[in-house]
Amino acid sequence: MIPIQHGLLLSMLLFFSGLFLILTRRNFLFILIGLEIMNNACSLILVFASNYVHQLDGQILYLLIITLSAIESGIGLALLIQMHRYYKTLNIDVLSEICE
Amino acid sequence: MNNMSSIIIFPLFGFFILSIFQRKISNFFSALIGIGSIFFSLGIIFHIFFCYFNNRSGFDFFSQHIEIWNNIRSLNFKFDLLMDKFSIFMLLMIGLVGFLIHVFSYWYMKSEEEFSTYFSYMNLFIASMFLFILSDNLLLMYCAWELVGLCSYLLIGFYHRKKMSYKSAMKAFLMTKIGDIFFCLSIFILYSHFKTTNLNDLKIFLKNSLLAKDWQFHFSIFCLLVAAVSKSAQIPLQTWLTDAMVGPTPVSALIHASTMITAGVYLIVRTNFLFSMSPTILLLIGIIGILTVLFSCFAALFQNNIKKILAYSTMSQIGYMFIAISVKCWNAAIMHLIIHSFFKSLLFLSSASIISFFNGEENILKMGGARKKQPFIYFCFLVGGASLSSLPLITSGFYTKGQILCFLLENKNWMLLFSSLIGVLLTSIYTFRMIFLIFHVKREKQKVSYLNNSFFHTFPLFVLLIFSTVFIMFFPPFSSIFFDFYNKNYIFTKRNFLEFISSMLSIIGVLIPYDLYVNKKNIFYKLSKKNIYLNKYSFNNTNFGFDFFYDFIFVKPYFFIVEKISIDPFKKLFSFFSFFIIFFHNIFLCLVKKTLSWHILFFVSGASFFCLSFIFLCYLTH
């Protein structure tokens, strides 16, 4: 039986490593990967929580989320390929339209 | 008499058409519209003139009601026209001179780029001048006065690519603006006294009232005088006229020699019932006139620019009109005005062709020997100059100027008479100095150009040439000028003696420059040939210190005050707020102007800050 503290710590570590990846990387692909990591870290908490309260709701929700994230990452990657074809780059600073 | 308004409407219509179809119609058509509109109104003027002199039914003035302009309770201004003996002659003169100068402009401005713009301005000028002549109340007169000033500004600055022309236009506008303000003041004072600005009503009120000792009333007359002085370029406000010569030469002929410049004289004559109430103001007019005559004669003696000499001569001739006004002979003033406008526009138009003959050279010291190459222009210039210097018997200027001198003799005003005679002498000296230098003295190394003597060039000069001589008496409208104003019973022996003196003076005035510049046997000839180039005195170009004076009294203090006012304690207070705002703006701009990862970081940190503070609050409450 894994204590919940360990699980929360693991998911927090995963979350912040994903955030770190987003903040530091310039390549869009790595940012997408970072987002996936963060997403999974959040859903991991659901699994630990369902285990903690002895109910299956969380684990079923996890299955749904992971399906969604697979779709999301698929669409994201497809857009990424299109973007790479169109702009010939994946550098986020070049692509950014927020700042001039 | 009911078609008086159409005199104004034709040129105004021409102005609108020309300004709407600028550059879309060919030069020929725009000239046709410009000249044709003046031609139509000239025809109407002739018609009205003959009506006026054939139906003498006791009235010597006619009025036409057009429109109620403004009707607010007791304020009731009507848009009415009034024609009397003076205005009909003025209309005739302006129509005729304006028509001839329009015809001449077609020749002179042919190669100009903004041809139709020029004609539209000229048409607007003629229309507003007609309105000024005909309007029966001071307020409408003031509007026309301003319009005329505007047209003068636009046409002086017509060659707007030259810096000098823009400056001169501004100077002319501002100097005449002084007069405009005084005109306004005078209208206000007169309105507060009589509750009307209509000239006829004013005349009737003045007969019945005892206002002669009211200082406000006299001040209003003084204001009218200042307006007239500034428009007619008399002595304290004359500096703009010589600078106004940078405009096209036909414009100088029309506006700054014959029509607009005489608007001041016409204003005084139109309101003569006001001016005759105040002897002190009349004396002041005489003093201004005599100072202007003497000043401008001396200035013209030392001037080398042909157009500026003519400008000074215009000033001096208007000085004569002022002198005539000061002894209350309005007829003589208007008569001299009309004849002066003919010979002065002749002089200006022939100087325009001389200037284009010498390839734009305006310095008379660099011209010379044009007599044999351009005999017709020489003849025109000679007749115009003779009329200006009032050579006896053959010229028309002799009779009108003699009329003024006779009135001075009759009034026993010896000071004015004596200085007018000096003016006659000086006028003929500087006129013939100019003529001899341009046409007789031979010079080498001249670039002359071929003059295209077309109909449009020769016809106006020819007509004006006839009108500058004594032959003007044989033309029906103008013969009545002479017989209407001239045939009055004077003491003939004294008059003949005076005319003899003035003609002797003008002949002496011809002989002196002849001796100096043409007669080769004279010792002075060699001396003067050397000294010709020493004539460039510095005071000449600065209007004898008048420009410096105005610069020192008005322009520099104005800029000084403006500079002082611009240092403002409140401005610092407001600038503190603006500094504050700009400071925060810059800080927030630092946050915004970053890369995408910064935005994510801020977003995450902001979100986590709110979450943490929420948790903290929950912790505190429980």
XYZ file of C-alpha atoms in Angstrom:
722
model
C 0.000 0.000 0.000
C 1.608 3.230 -1.166
C 0.835 6.172 1.109
C -0.953 9.085 -0.550
C 1.794 11.528 0.366
C 4.243 9.701 -1.862
C 1.775 9.665 -4.727
C 1.048 13.403 -4.384
C 4.791 14.133 -4.230
C 5.384 12.105 -7.410
C 2.580 13.824 -9.297
C 3.809 17.225 -8.087
C 7.311 16.420 -9.272
C 5.926 15.384 -12.643
C 3.776 18.540 -12.852
C 6.642 20.908 -12.108
C 9.040 19.104 -14.418
C 6.435 19.550 -17.168
C 6.073 23.238 -16.317
C 9.853 23.593 -16.325
C 9.927 22.029 -19.758
C 7.327 24.510 -21.042
C 9.125 27.504 -19.603
C 12.626 26.652 -20.727
C 12.160 25.078 -24.145
C 11.748 27.076 -27.337
C 10.701 24.204 -29.521
C 6.991 23.707 -29.871
C 7.298 19.916 -29.765
C 8.881 19.971 -26.324
C 6.229 22.341 -25.090
C 3.589 19.864 -26.272
C 5.424 17.086 -24.461
C 5.572 19.245 -21.324
C 1.834 19.824 -21.530
C 1.269 16.062 -21.798
C 3.416 15.451 -18.752
C 1.454 18.041 -16.773
C -1.808 16.538 -17.917
C -0.718 13.077 -16.841
C 0.526 14.371 -13.513
C -2.925 15.788 -12.801
C -4.677 12.584 -13.783
C -2.267 10.555 -11.646
C -3.668 12.367 -8.613
C -7.113 11.039 -9.525
C -5.792 7.461 -9.451
C -4.127 7.955 -6.080
C -7.213 9.634 -4.695
C -9.518 6.816 -5.851
C -7.163 4.344 -4.263
C -7.207 6.370 -1.063
C -10.986 6.591 -0.763
C -11.539 3.015 -2.068
C -13.822 3.995 -4.915
C -13.388 3.264 -8.647
C -14.738 6.601 -9.955
C -11.307 8.202 -10.171
C -9.772 5.325 -12.103
C -12.638 5.337 -14.625
C -12.192 9.114 -14.988
C -8.473 8.475 -15.586
C -9.339 6.176 -18.487
C -11.500 8.916 -20.018
C -8.813 11.543 -19.517
C -6.090 9.461 -21.061
C -8.304 8.852 -24.103
C -8.914 12.566 -24.396
C -5.244 13.408 -24.002
C -4.356 10.872 -26.699
C -6.787 12.604 -29.086
C -5.512 15.991 -28.028
C -1.893 15.097 -28.560
C -2.767 13.558 -31.914
C -4.484 16.784 -33.078
C -1.647 18.818 -31.585
C 0.977 16.848 -33.460
C -0.954 17.096 -36.700
C -1.176 20.900 -36.270
C 2.526 20.897 -35.444
C 3.372 19.178 -38.707
C 1.194 21.616 -40.627
C 2.885 24.499 -38.857
C 6.281 23.159 -39.682
C 5.334 22.850 -43.313
C 3.926 26.358 -43.403
C 6.461 28.310 -41.370
C 9.501 26.012 -41.736
C 10.234 26.452 -38.071
C 8.943 25.439 -34.664
C 10.691 28.138 -32.682
C 8.075 29.623 -30.365
C 9.664 33.107 -30.304
C 9.570 33.344 -34.065
C 6.030 32.060 -34.300
C 4.684 34.140 -31.453
C 2.212 36.889 -32.393
C 1.631 38.269 -28.896
C 4.664 40.489 -28.926
C 5.728 42.344 -31.981
C -31.859 99.158 -62.069
C -33.180 95.808 -60.897
C -30.286 93.856 -62.351
C -27.665 95.312 -60.029
C -27.179 91.990 -58.264
C -26.268 90.241 -61.522
C -23.114 92.378 -61.702
C -21.877 90.516 -58.648
C -23.356 87.148 -59.566
C -21.562 86.694 -62.908
C -17.976 86.776 -61.577
C -19.049 84.793 -58.513
C -20.532 82.141 -60.770
C -17.326 82.119 -62.791
C -15.369 81.607 -59.578
C -17.517 78.624 -58.569
C -17.290 76.965 -61.976
C -13.538 77.462 -62.169
C -12.907 76.214 -58.661
C -15.091 73.130 -59.166
C -13.530 72.143 -62.498
C -9.949 72.964 -61.547
C -7.544 71.557 -64.145
C -10.267 69.406 -65.644
C -10.964 71.988 -68.320
C -8.406 73.346 -70.743
C -6.684 76.683 -70.276
C -8.660 78.186 -73.092
C -12.002 77.308 -71.508
C -11.033 78.510 -68.057
C -9.880 81.807 -69.557
C -13.123 81.977 -71.523
C -15.158 81.530 -68.339
C -12.969 83.957 -66.384
C -12.947 86.681 -69.009
C -16.517 86.075 -70.171
C -18.028 86.491 -66.717
C -16.329 89.870 -66.313
C -17.416 90.808 -69.817
C -21.061 90.108 -69.015
C -20.987 92.155 -65.848
C -19.216 94.947 -67.728
C -22.083 94.963 -70.200
C -24.609 95.192 -67.390
C -22.619 98.010 -65.817
C -22.707 99.936 -69.099
C -26.448 99.380 -69.335
C -27.001 100.580 -65.771
C -24.741 103.535 -66.369
C -26.777 104.791 -69.299
C -30.015 104.170 -67.418
C -28.647 106.153 -64.505
C -27.711 109.167 -66.592
C -30.746 109.150 -68.837
C -33.443 108.891 -66.187
C -32.622 111.739 -63.903
C -35.854 111.673 -61.964
C -34.666 113.576 -58.962
C -33.018 110.613 -57.271
C -29.290 110.456 -57.322
C -29.135 107.010 -55.783
C -30.822 103.693 -56.399
C -31.144 100.785 -54.046
C -32.110 97.176 -54.551
C -33.362 94.872 -51.851
C -32.133 91.306 -52.225
C -32.379 89.303 -49.054
C -32.821 89.745 -45.330
C -29.554 88.451 -44.110
C -30.084 88.079 -40.418
C -33.194 88.655 -38.382
C -32.799 88.076 -34.654
C -35.213 90.231 -32.641
C -33.947 93.773 -33.070
C -30.875 92.744 -35.028
C -31.955 93.106 -38.596
C -29.329 93.147 -41.315
C -30.444 93.376 -44.876
C -28.537 92.300 -47.925
C -29.166 95.437 -49.916
C -27.356 97.199 -52.716
C -27.056 100.935 -53.098
C -25.795 102.809 -56.114
C -24.926 106.461 -56.258
C -22.760 108.740 -58.371
C -19.460 107.541 -56.904
C -20.209 103.857 -56.960
C -21.304 103.833 -60.593
C -17.991 105.315 -61.682
C -16.092 102.922 -59.464
C -18.058 99.994 -60.913
C -17.310 101.134 -64.428
C -13.615 101.523 -63.672
C -13.316 98.146 -61.935
C -15.300 96.381 -64.631
C -13.233 97.860 -67.424
C -9.798 97.535 -65.815
C -10.670 94.080 -64.511
C -11.782 92.946 -67.961
C -8.660 94.295 -69.679
C -6.361 92.777 -67.082
C -8.135 89.434 -67.365
C -7.512 89.547 -71.112
C -3.884 90.453 -70.514
C -3.487 87.672 -67.943
C -4.415 85.133 -70.592
C -1.274 86.195 -72.438
C 0.898 86.586 -69.359
C -0.037 83.436 -67.439
C -0.241 81.128 -70.465
C 2.563 78.817 -69.399
C 1.476 78.752 -65.766
C 0.542 75.453 -64.208
C -2.293 76.651 -61.988
C -3.942 78.672 -64.699
C -7.569 78.094 -63.781
C -6.872 78.631 -60.075
C -5.477 82.039 -60.957
C -8.601 82.936 -62.905
C -10.884 81.675 -60.163
C -9.136 83.878 -57.580
C -9.315 86.854 -59.914
C -13.040 86.294 -60.465
C -13.655 86.023 -56.743
C -11.737 89.240 -56.263
C -13.770 91.094 -58.869
C -17.032 89.764 -57.386
C -16.115 90.786 -53.857
C -14.924 94.183 -55.077
C -18.285 94.744 -56.789
C -20.008 93.716 -53.572
C -17.846 96.166 -51.634
C -18.705 98.972 -54.022
C -22.437 98.287 -54.025
C -23.257 97.214 -50.474
C -25.412 99.675 -48.619
C -24.542 98.820 -45.041
C -21.229 98.812 -43.249
C -21.487 95.193 -42.135
C -21.814 93.814 -45.654
C -19.083 96.215 -46.701
C -16.887 94.725 -44.001
C -17.483 91.189 -45.298
C -16.559 92.246 -48.829
C -13.548 94.078 -47.408
C -12.336 90.853 -45.809
C -12.986 88.858 -48.975
C -10.948 91.337 -50.963
C -8.129 91.022 -48.447
C -8.294 87.240 -48.708
C -8.052 87.367 -52.503
C -5.123 89.730 -52.223
C -3.412 87.246 -49.870
C -4.063 84.330 -52.195
C -2.826 86.157 -55.269
C 0.305 87.644 -53.681
C 1.218 84.136 -52.618
C 0.344 82.721 -56.016
C 3.912 81.649 -56.739
C 3.785 79.688 -53.519
C 6.908 77.718 -54.250
C 8.959 80.832 -53.555
C 9.548 81.417 -49.862
C 9.518 85.186 -50.275
C 6.070 85.194 -51.789
C 4.553 83.322 -48.853
C 6.155 85.754 -46.418
C 4.983 88.812 -48.302
C 1.474 87.444 -48.569
C 1.379 86.897 -44.822
C 2.759 90.384 -44.201
C 0.168 92.011 -46.449
C -2.599 90.018 -44.809
C -1.528 90.934 -41.274
C -0.945 94.610 -42.032
C -4.369 94.968 -43.609
C -5.816 92.922 -40.758
C -4.987 95.814 -38.407
C -7.278 97.973 -40.494
C -9.934 95.253 -40.509
C -10.002 95.180 -36.724
C -10.408 98.943 -36.593
C -13.177 98.743 -39.184
C -14.940 96.209 -36.950
C -14.553 98.489 -33.908
C -15.989 101.395 -35.811
C -19.006 99.320 -36.881
C -19.605 98.297 -33.253
C -19.467 101.877 -32.004
C -21.716 103.188 -34.771
C -24.186 100.372 -34.163
C -24.323 101.057 -30.438
C -25.071 104.719 -31.180
C -27.566 104.479 -34.007
C -28.788 100.852 -33.914
C -28.165 100.595 -37.645
C -25.311 100.165 -40.044
C -27.227 101.201 -43.126
C -25.556 104.138 -44.850
C -28.739 105.964 -45.794
C -30.166 105.609 -42.292
C -26.920 106.825 -40.804
C -27.012 109.842 -43.085
C -30.547 110.691 -41.957
C -29.727 110.181 -38.269
C -26.660 112.362 -38.497
C -28.625 115.268 -39.884
C -30.849 115.313 -36.821
C -28.435 114.491 -34.049
C -25.945 116.535 -32.105
C -23.138 114.060 -31.833
C -20.361 116.340 -32.941
C -18.905 116.549 -29.445
C -19.189 112.905 -28.525
C -15.681 111.484 -28.396
C -16.868 107.920 -29.071
C -18.357 109.015 -32.345
C -15.102 110.700 -33.323
C -13.210 107.607 -32.300
C -15.368 105.504 -34.620
C -14.512 107.848 -37.495
C -10.858 107.548 -36.569
C -11.193 103.756 -36.699
C -12.652 103.990 -40.184
C -9.701 106.151 -41.130
C -7.241 103.548 -39.842
C -9.037 100.898 -41.886
C -8.766 103.039 -44.989
C -5.099 103.818 -44.296
C -4.148 100.174 -43.919
C -5.964 99.112 -47.086
C -4.684 102.034 -49.105
C -1.115 101.623 -47.856
C -0.690 105.104 -46.417
C 2.156 106.161 -44.249
C 2.140 104.284 -40.957
C 0.842 101.033 -42.474
C 2.364 101.162 -45.941
C 5.099 98.547 -45.631
C 3.125 95.691 -47.112
C 2.603 97.220 -50.541
C 6.172 97.049 -51.835
C 6.506 93.454 -50.670
C 3.192 92.596 -52.297
C 4.898 93.063 -55.658
C 6.211 89.488 -55.616
C 2.867 88.303 -56.982
C 2.174 88.004 -60.694
C 2.382 91.415 -62.402
C -1.229 91.488 -63.698
C -2.292 90.903 -60.097
C -0.198 93.880 -59.027
C -1.861 95.861 -61.795
C -5.378 94.878 -60.791
C -5.253 94.615 -57.022
C -2.285 96.602 -55.820
C -2.485 99.475 -58.254
C -6.025 100.129 -59.278
C -8.799 98.444 -57.336
C -8.194 97.028 -53.871
C -5.676 99.674 -52.953
C -8.252 102.366 -53.665
C -10.895 100.639 -51.534
C -9.774 102.763 -48.580
C -10.346 105.983 -50.498
C -13.712 104.692 -51.647
C -14.643 103.798 -48.059
C -13.977 107.357 -46.940
C -15.871 108.814 -49.881
C -18.801 106.447 -49.307
C -19.022 107.502 -45.665
C -18.182 111.150 -46.391
C -21.101 112.367 -44.268
C -19.325 110.876 -41.245
C -15.960 112.322 -42.099
C -17.249 115.801 -42.808
C -18.519 115.921 -39.197
C -15.000 115.923 -37.847
C -12.523 118.597 -38.993
C -9.671 117.176 -36.884
C -9.869 113.825 -38.634
C -9.913 115.576 -42.005
C -6.768 117.459 -41.013
C -5.217 114.148 -39.981
C -6.105 112.703 -43.391
C -4.376 115.640 -45.042
C -1.239 115.142 -42.947
C -1.184 111.411 -43.704
C -1.639 112.139 -47.396
C 1.129 114.683 -47.594
C 3.563 112.528 -45.604
C 2.830 109.602 -47.889
C 3.316 111.659 -51.037
C 6.686 112.974 -49.920
C 7.882 109.714 -48.381
C 6.977 107.542 -51.331
C 8.446 110.012 -53.835
C 11.773 109.959 -52.025
C 11.658 106.212 -51.655
C 10.942 105.776 -55.363
C 13.917 107.987 -56.244
C 16.286 105.486 -54.640
C 14.511 102.322 -55.654
C 15.809 100.143 -58.481
C 13.115 97.505 -58.747
C 10.681 98.522 -61.472
C 7.619 97.100 -59.749
C 8.546 98.643 -56.408
C 8.933 102.068 -58.039
C 5.443 101.659 -59.437
C 4.193 100.569 -56.009
C 5.647 103.703 -54.432
C 4.081 105.814 -57.146
C 0.720 104.178 -56.396
C 1.126 105.108 -52.757
C 1.925 108.702 -53.635
C -1.060 109.004 -56.004
C -3.356 107.667 -53.294
C -1.752 110.241 -51.030
C -3.053 112.864 -53.472
C -6.513 111.359 -53.146
C -6.241 111.616 -49.366
C -5.220 115.248 -49.718
C -8.271 115.835 -51.894
C -10.443 114.164 -49.265
C -8.993 116.315 -46.509
C -10.364 119.452 -48.208
C -13.719 117.683 -48.767
C -13.547 117.492 -52.548
C -14.819 113.945 -52.934
C -15.436 114.363 -56.647
C -11.832 115.212 -57.357
C -10.650 112.256 -55.277
C -12.831 109.772 -57.161
C -11.927 111.335 -60.494
C -8.233 111.058 -59.774
C -8.802 107.518 -58.505
C -10.408 106.413 -61.763
C -7.914 108.080 -64.066
C -5.056 106.865 -61.848
C -6.253 103.295 -62.093
C -6.175 103.500 -65.887
C -2.680 104.862 -66.263
C -1.289 102.801 -63.398
C -2.614 99.568 -64.820
C -1.181 100.622 -68.186
C 2.205 101.129 -66.511
C 1.999 97.802 -64.702
C 0.932 95.831 -67.759
C 3.658 97.331 -69.914
C 6.153 96.672 -67.130
C 4.928 93.067 -67.137
C 5.799 92.769 -70.807
C 9.135 94.514 -70.232
C 9.968 92.112 -67.424
C 9.163 89.137 -69.602
C 11.118 90.769 -72.434
C 14.199 90.948 -70.177
C 13.650 87.363 -68.942
C 12.259 88.196 -65.524
C 14.791 90.909 -64.725
C 13.210 93.499 -62.443
C 16.200 95.718 -61.731
C 16.052 98.831 -63.896
C 19.838 99.260 -63.727
C 20.239 96.000 -65.634
C 17.700 96.886 -68.289
C 18.224 99.422 -71.020
C 17.910 100.171 -74.683
C 14.537 98.586 -75.115
C 13.229 101.576 -77.061
C 14.089 100.348 -80.522
C 13.314 96.706 -79.890
C 9.904 97.254 -78.339
C 8.574 100.579 -79.661
C 4.944 99.847 -78.768
C 5.702 99.041 -75.146
C 7.962 102.076 -75.012
C 5.115 104.243 -76.212
C 2.724 102.713 -73.671
C 5.175 103.207 -70.869
C 5.904 106.755 -71.971
C 2.230 107.709 -72.046
C 1.591 106.021 -68.698
C 4.590 107.749 -67.142
C 3.585 111.093 -68.622
C 0.114 110.681 -67.198
C 1.570 109.711 -63.829
C 3.817 112.771 -63.762
C 0.917 114.868 -65.161
C 2.573 116.365 -68.204
C 0.361 119.191 -69.452
C -2.516 119.063 -71.933
C -2.176 115.664 -73.526
C -2.390 113.408 -70.486
C -5.471 112.669 -68.438
C -3.563 112.683 -65.160
C -2.848 116.372 -65.650
C -6.509 117.332 -65.453
C -7.374 115.274 -62.418
C -4.327 116.243 -60.446
C -4.871 119.858 -61.490
C -8.383 119.552 -60.089
C -7.037 118.541 -56.687
C -4.496 121.360 -56.719
C -7.238 123.841 -57.624
C -9.324 122.737 -54.675
C -6.324 123.219 -52.425
C -5.869 126.703 -53.847
C -9.530 127.466 -53.343
C -9.353 126.402 -49.705
C -6.171 128.442 -49.268
C -4.447 125.424 -47.770
C -0.911 126.553 -48.566
C 0.939 123.793 -46.740
C -0.838 121.023 -48.619
C -0.589 122.910 -51.911
C 3.112 123.550 -51.585
C 3.975 119.970 -50.668
C 1.720 118.640 -53.435
C 3.667 120.737 -55.921
C 6.918 119.277 -54.577
C 5.322 115.877 -55.025
C 4.539 116.704 -58.669
C 8.178 117.573 -59.300
C 9.512 114.452 -57.569
C 6.969 112.206 -59.291
C 8.094 113.246 -62.737
C 11.753 112.930 -61.713
C 11.490 109.323 -60.573
C 9.124 108.337 -63.367
C 11.416 109.611 -66.088
C 14.494 108.277 -64.322
C 12.855 104.871 -64.643
C 11.861 105.421 -68.272
C 15.287 106.682 -69.336
C 17.092 103.876 -67.546
C 14.907 101.203 -69.093
C 14.555 102.490 -72.623
C 17.315 104.932 -73.436
C 20.512 103.942 -71.651
C 22.401 101.318 -73.606
C 23.933 98.351 -71.894
C 25.857 95.334 -73.056
C 25.374 91.663 -72.305
C 21.635 91.482 -72.176
C 19.535 88.420 -72.539
C 16.321 89.365 -74.228
C 13.554 87.068 -75.221
C 11.096 87.123 -78.045
C 7.747 88.639 -77.152
C 4.710 87.089 -78.707
C 2.650 90.146 -79.611
C -0.730 88.484 -79.709
C -4.114 90.163 -79.582
C -4.432 89.373 -75.875
C -1.253 91.296 -75.204
C -1.830 94.306 -77.417
C -5.533 94.953 -76.998
C -5.569 95.781 -73.243
C -2.477 97.928 -73.592
C -4.013 99.800 -76.493
C -7.299 100.493 -74.699
C -5.532 101.622 -71.545
C -3.193 103.734 -73.666
C -6.137 105.662 -75.042
C -7.701 106.036 -71.606
C -4.497 107.479 -70.192
C -4.513 110.358 -72.619
C -6.857 113.253 -73.035
C -8.859 111.205 -75.583
C -10.734 109.694 -72.657
C -12.951 112.783 -72.831
C -14.408 111.588 -76.123
C -15.729 108.298 -74.776
C -19.289 108.654 -73.535
C -19.106 107.217 -69.997
C -15.899 108.951 -69.129
C -16.668 112.224 -70.779
C -19.353 112.608 -68.158
C -16.708 112.189 -65.459
C -15.033 115.275 -66.757
C -18.123 117.277 -67.520
C -19.883 116.202 -64.378
C -17.074 116.971 -62.000
C -14.945 119.365 -63.927
C -17.120 122.100 -65.348
C -17.683 124.181 -62.293
C -17.096 127.864 -62.020
C -13.652 128.522 -60.710
C -11.558 131.622 -60.782
C -9.955 130.896 -64.100
C -6.950 133.171 -64.006
C -5.725 131.694 -60.738
C -6.425 128.233 -62.014
C -4.478 128.758 -65.209
C -1.575 130.160 -63.242
C -1.560 127.116 -60.968
C -1.759 124.724 -63.901
C 1.096 126.579 -65.531
C 3.218 126.179 -62.387
C 2.462 122.470 -62.025
C 3.156 121.759 -65.693
C 6.434 123.690 -65.486
C 7.376 121.615 -62.459
C 6.636 118.359 -64.226
C 8.590 119.421 -67.312
C 11.543 120.331 -65.095
C 11.121 116.903 -63.556
C 11.531 115.371 -66.995
C 14.568 117.444 -67.855
C 16.562 116.617 -64.711
C 16.771 112.835 -65.255
C 17.286 113.466 -68.981
C 20.290 115.558 -68.114
C 21.580 112.953 -65.690
C 21.093 109.765 -67.660
C 20.789 110.541 -71.367
C 22.543 113.787 -72.245
C 26.094 112.710 -73.020
C 27.598 116.192 -73.145
C 26.861 116.742 -69.480
C 29.563 116.235 -66.876
C 27.006 114.611 -64.633
C 26.464 111.911 -67.209
C 29.878 110.395 -66.585
C 29.565 110.869 -62.855
C 26.143 109.333 -62.730
C 27.240 106.438 -64.889
C 29.637 105.555 -62.137
C 27.211 106.396 -59.402
C 24.389 104.379 -60.838
C 25.589 101.389 -58.936
C 25.920 103.327 -55.693
C 22.193 103.774 -55.590
C 21.692 100.631 -53.603
C 21.208 102.167 -50.192
C 20.395 99.778 -47.456
C 17.454 101.764 -46.079
C 15.759 101.287 -49.375
C 14.992 97.638 -48.950
C 13.748 98.048 -45.406
C 11.201 100.757 -46.154
C 13.255 103.524 -44.502
C 13.328 101.720 -41.190
C 9.598 101.166 -41.014
C 10.070 97.414 -41.162
C 12.678 97.578 -38.431
C 10.404 99.759 -36.344
C 7.443 97.401 -36.634
C 9.686 94.441 -36.021
C 11.011 96.114 -32.882
C 7.666 97.390 -31.568
C 5.322 94.541 -32.414
C 6.940 91.373 -33.657
C 9.739 90.980 -31.145
C 7.665 91.833 -28.028
C 5.039 89.409 -29.278
C 7.530 86.591 -29.490
C 9.020 87.657 -26.142
C 5.616 87.493 -24.449
C 4.818 84.200 -26.098
C 8.070 82.787 -24.865
C 7.368 84.024 -21.326
C 3.851 82.646 -21.321
C 5.021 79.268 -22.481
C 6.823 78.840 -19.126
C 3.819 77.842 -17.058
C 3.724 76.530 -13.416
C 0.484 74.684 -14.125
C 2.139 73.057 -17.057
C 4.610 71.423 -14.647
C 1.773 70.180 -12.441
C 0.095 68.607 -15.412
C 3.347 67.245 -16.704
C 3.842 65.524 -13.304
C 0.634 63.557 -13.841
C 1.594 62.711 -17.329
C 5.033 61.651 -16.116
C 3.358 59.380 -13.546
C 1.192 57.765 -16.160
C 4.086 57.330 -18.552
C 6.187 55.740 -15.793
C 3.589 53.062 -15.023
C 2.950 52.603 -18.663
C 6.618 51.799 -19.175
C 6.623 49.312 -16.275
C 3.627 47.444 -17.628
C 5.093 47.591 -21.052
C 8.153 45.727 -19.662
C 5.818 42.945 -18.570
C 4.037 42.788 -21.851
C 6.961 42.990 -24.181
C 8.409 39.566 -23.453
C 8.535 36.152 -25.039
C 5.793 33.570 -24.774
C 7.482 31.631 -21.950
C 7.425 34.799 -19.840
C 3.739 35.062 -20.364
C 3.288 31.466 -19.278
C 5.426 32.049 -16.227
C 3.399 35.077 -15.217
C 0.205 33.218 -15.839
C 1.277 30.265 -13.732
C 2.686 32.390 -10.935
C -0.409 34.553 -10.886
C -2.707 31.556 -10.783
C -0.671 29.860 -8.047
C -0.587 33.103 -6.096
C -4.363 33.254 -6.102
C -4.697 29.575 -5.184
C -2.213 29.887 -2.338
C -3.831 33.014 -0.994
C -7.223 31.277 -1.142
C -5.844 28.321 0.788
C -4.215 30.675 3.243
C -7.504 32.478 3.776
C -9.312 29.186 4.335
C -6.652 28.241 6.839
C -7.064 31.524 8.679
C -10.862 31.349 8.888
C -10.948 27.817 10.267
